[in-house]
Coordinates of C-alpha atoms in Angstrom, one line a residue:
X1 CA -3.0 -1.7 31.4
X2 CA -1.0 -2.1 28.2
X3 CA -3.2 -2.8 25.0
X4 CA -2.2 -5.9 23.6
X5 CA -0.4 -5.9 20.3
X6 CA -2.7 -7.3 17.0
X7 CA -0.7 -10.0 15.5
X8 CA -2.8 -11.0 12.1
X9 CA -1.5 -14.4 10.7
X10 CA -2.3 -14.7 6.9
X11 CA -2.0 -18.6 6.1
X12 CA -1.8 -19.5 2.4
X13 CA -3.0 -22.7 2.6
X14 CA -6.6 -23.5 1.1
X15 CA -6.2 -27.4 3.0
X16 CA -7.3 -27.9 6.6
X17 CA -5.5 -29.5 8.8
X18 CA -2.9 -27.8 7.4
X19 CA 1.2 -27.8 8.3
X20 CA 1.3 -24.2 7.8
X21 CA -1.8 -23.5 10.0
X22 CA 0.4 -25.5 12.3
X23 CA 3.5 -23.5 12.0
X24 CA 2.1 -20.5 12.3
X25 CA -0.4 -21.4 15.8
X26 CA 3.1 -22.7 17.1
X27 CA 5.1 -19.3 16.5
X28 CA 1.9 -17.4 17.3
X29 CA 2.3 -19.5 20.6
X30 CA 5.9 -18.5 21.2
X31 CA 5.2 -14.6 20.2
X32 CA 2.5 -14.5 22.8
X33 CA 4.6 -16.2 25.5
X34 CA 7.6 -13.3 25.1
X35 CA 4.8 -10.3 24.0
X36 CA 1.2 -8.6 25.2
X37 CA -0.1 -9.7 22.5
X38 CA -3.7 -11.1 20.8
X39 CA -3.0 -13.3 17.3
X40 CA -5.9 -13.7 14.8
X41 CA -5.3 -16.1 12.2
X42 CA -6.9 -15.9 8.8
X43 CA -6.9 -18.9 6.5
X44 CA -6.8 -18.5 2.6
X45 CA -9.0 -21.5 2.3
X46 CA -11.8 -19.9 4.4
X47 CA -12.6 -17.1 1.6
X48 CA -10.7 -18.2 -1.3
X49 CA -13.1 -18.6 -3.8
X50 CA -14.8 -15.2 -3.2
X51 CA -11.2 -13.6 -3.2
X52 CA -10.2 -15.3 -6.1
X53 CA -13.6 -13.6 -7.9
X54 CA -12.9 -9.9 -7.4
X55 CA -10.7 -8.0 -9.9
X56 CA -10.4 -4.7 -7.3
X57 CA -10.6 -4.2 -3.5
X58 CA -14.2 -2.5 -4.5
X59 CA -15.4 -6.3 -5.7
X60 CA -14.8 -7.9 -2.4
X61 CA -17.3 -8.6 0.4
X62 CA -17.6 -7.2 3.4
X63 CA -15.9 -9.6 5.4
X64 CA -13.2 -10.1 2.9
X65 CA -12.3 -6.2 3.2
X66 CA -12.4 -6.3 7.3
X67 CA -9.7 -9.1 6.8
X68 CA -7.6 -6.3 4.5
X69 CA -8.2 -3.5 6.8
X70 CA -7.2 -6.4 9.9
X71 CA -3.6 -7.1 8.0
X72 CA -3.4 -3.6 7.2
X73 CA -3.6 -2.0 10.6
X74 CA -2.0 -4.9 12.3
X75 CA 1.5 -4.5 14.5
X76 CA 2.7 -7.1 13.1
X77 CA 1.7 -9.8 10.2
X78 CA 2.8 -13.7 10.2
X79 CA 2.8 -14.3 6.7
X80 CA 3.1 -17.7 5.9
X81 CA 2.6 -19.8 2.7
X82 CA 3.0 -23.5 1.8
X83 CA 5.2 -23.4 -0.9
X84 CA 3.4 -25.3 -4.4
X85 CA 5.4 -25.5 -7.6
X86 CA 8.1 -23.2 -6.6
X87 CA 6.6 -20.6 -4.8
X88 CA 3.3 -19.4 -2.6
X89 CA 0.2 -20.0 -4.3
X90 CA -1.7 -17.8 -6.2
X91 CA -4.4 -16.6 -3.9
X92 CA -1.9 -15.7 -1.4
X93 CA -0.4 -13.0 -3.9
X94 CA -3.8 -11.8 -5.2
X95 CA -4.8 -11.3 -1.4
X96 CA -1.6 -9.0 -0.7
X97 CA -2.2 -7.6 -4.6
X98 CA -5.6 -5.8 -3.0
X99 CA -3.7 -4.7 0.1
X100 CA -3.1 -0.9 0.5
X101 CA 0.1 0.1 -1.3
X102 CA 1.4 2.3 1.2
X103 CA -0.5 0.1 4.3
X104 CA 2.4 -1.9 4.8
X105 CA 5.3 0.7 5.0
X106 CA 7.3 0.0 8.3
X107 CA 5.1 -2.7 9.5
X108 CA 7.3 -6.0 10.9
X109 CA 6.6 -8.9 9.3
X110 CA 7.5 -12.1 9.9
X111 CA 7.8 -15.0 7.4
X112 CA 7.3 -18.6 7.5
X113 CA 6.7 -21.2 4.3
X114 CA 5.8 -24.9 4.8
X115 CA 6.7 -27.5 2.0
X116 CA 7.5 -31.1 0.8
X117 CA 11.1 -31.0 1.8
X118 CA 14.2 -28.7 2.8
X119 CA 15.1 -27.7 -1.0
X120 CA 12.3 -25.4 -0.9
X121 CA 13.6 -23.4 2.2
X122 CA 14.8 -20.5 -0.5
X123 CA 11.2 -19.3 -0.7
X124 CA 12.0 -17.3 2.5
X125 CA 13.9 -15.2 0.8
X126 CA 13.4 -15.7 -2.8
X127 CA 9.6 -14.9 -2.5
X128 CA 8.5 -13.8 0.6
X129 CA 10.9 -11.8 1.5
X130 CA 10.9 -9.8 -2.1
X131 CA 7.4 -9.0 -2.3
X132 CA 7.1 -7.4 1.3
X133 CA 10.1 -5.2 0.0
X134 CA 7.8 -4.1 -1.9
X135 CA 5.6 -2.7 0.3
X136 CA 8.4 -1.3 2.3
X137 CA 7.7 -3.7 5.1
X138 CA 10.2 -4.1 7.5
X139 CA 10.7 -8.4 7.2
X140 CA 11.9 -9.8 10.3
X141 CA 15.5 -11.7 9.6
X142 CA 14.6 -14.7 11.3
X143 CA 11.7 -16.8 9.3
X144 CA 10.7 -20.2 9.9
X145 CA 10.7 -22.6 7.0
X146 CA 9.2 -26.0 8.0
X147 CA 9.5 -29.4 5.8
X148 CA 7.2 -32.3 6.4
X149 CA 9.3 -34.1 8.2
X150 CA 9.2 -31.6 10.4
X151 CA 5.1 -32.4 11.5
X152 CA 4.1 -35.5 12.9
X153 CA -0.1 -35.4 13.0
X154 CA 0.2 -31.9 12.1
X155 CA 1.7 -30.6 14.9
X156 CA 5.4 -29.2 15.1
X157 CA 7.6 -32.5 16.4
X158 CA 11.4 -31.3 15.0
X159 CA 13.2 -29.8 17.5
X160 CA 15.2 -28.2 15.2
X161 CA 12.2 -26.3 14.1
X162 CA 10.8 -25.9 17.5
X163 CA 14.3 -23.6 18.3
X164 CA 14.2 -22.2 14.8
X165 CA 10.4 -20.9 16.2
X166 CA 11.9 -19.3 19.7
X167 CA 14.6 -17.9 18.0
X168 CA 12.4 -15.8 15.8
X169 CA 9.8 -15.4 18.3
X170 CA 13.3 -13.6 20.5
X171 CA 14.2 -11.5 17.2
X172 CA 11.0 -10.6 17.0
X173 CA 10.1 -8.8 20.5
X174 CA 13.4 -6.1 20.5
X175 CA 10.9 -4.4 17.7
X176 CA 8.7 -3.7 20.0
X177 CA 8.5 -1.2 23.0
X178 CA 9.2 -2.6 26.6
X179 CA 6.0 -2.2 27.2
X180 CA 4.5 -4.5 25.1
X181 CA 7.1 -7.4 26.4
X182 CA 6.6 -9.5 29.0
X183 CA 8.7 -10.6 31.6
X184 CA 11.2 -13.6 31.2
X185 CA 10.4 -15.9 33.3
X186 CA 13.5 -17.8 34.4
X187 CA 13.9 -21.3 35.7
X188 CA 14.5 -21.8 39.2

């Protein structure tokens, strides 16, 4: 029996319901469908105030520490932010600022930003993409950039974004060994 892969999703969004939530339980959908594979989604908002209190990893909680050691030792990270003023917000930078600087080396990560409309698309690759070069992370070239006229009740509606998602969720599984894949199924 093959172990399933740990996907950890890191959503930078302190709302709920959130679009980025959304984006990210619809590619988490689409990576389990083509991968063995569990995905554990944790939400800035859930712990952001404690987070935002602690100047070192040695100030956090417990729990708050399990969720670093949880991104840290995953297969592969989702990391998706809504994009406010220009960029992700803050508290999705001070979580990766406590992650391990050498934790991330190799690790496939794949990006995905939410905002108001398509002119903030960029943040793929101006922001995201930059700061998990950092950690010598191997990004994924496919993200996923949704606008919110791509959401209808918060749920994923475009399908423009809906094949943006399969794509990456295609470009994602070649990463991983056969084993971990699953077959395609094919229509009849």
């Amino acid at each position: 029996m093959t172990k399933p892969l740990d996907i950890v999703a890191v959503v930078g969004s302190t709302y709920q319901p959130s679009r980025t939530r959304a984006l990210v339980e619809a590619l988490a959908a689409e990576l389990e469908q083509r991968l063995v594979a569990r995905t554990r989604i944790l939400q800035i908002g859930d712990f952001a105030r404690p987070l935002g209190q602690a100047l070192s990893r040695d100030e956090l909680p417990a729990d708050i520490q399990g969720y670093l050691q949880a991104i840290e030792s995953a297969d592969l990270l989702i990391a998706a932010a809504p994009v406010y003023r220009g960029s992700y917000p803050g508290h999705f930078k001070h979580l990766f600022d406590l992650v391990g600087q050498d934790a991330l080396i190799d690790k496939p990560v794949l990006l995905a930003a939410t905002g108001g409309s398509d002119r903030h698309a960029l943040v793929l690759d101006h922001q995201l993409r930059p700061l998990f070069s950092f950690f010598q992370s191997l990004t994924l070239p496919i993200g996923v950039y949704g606008a919110n006229s791509d959401f209808d009740n918060y749920r994923v509606t475009s399908p423009a974004l809906q094949a943006r998602l399969q794509l990456a969720a295609e470009r994602a599984v070649p990463v991983f060994d056969a084993s971990q894949r699953r077959p395609l199924l094919r229509a009849a």
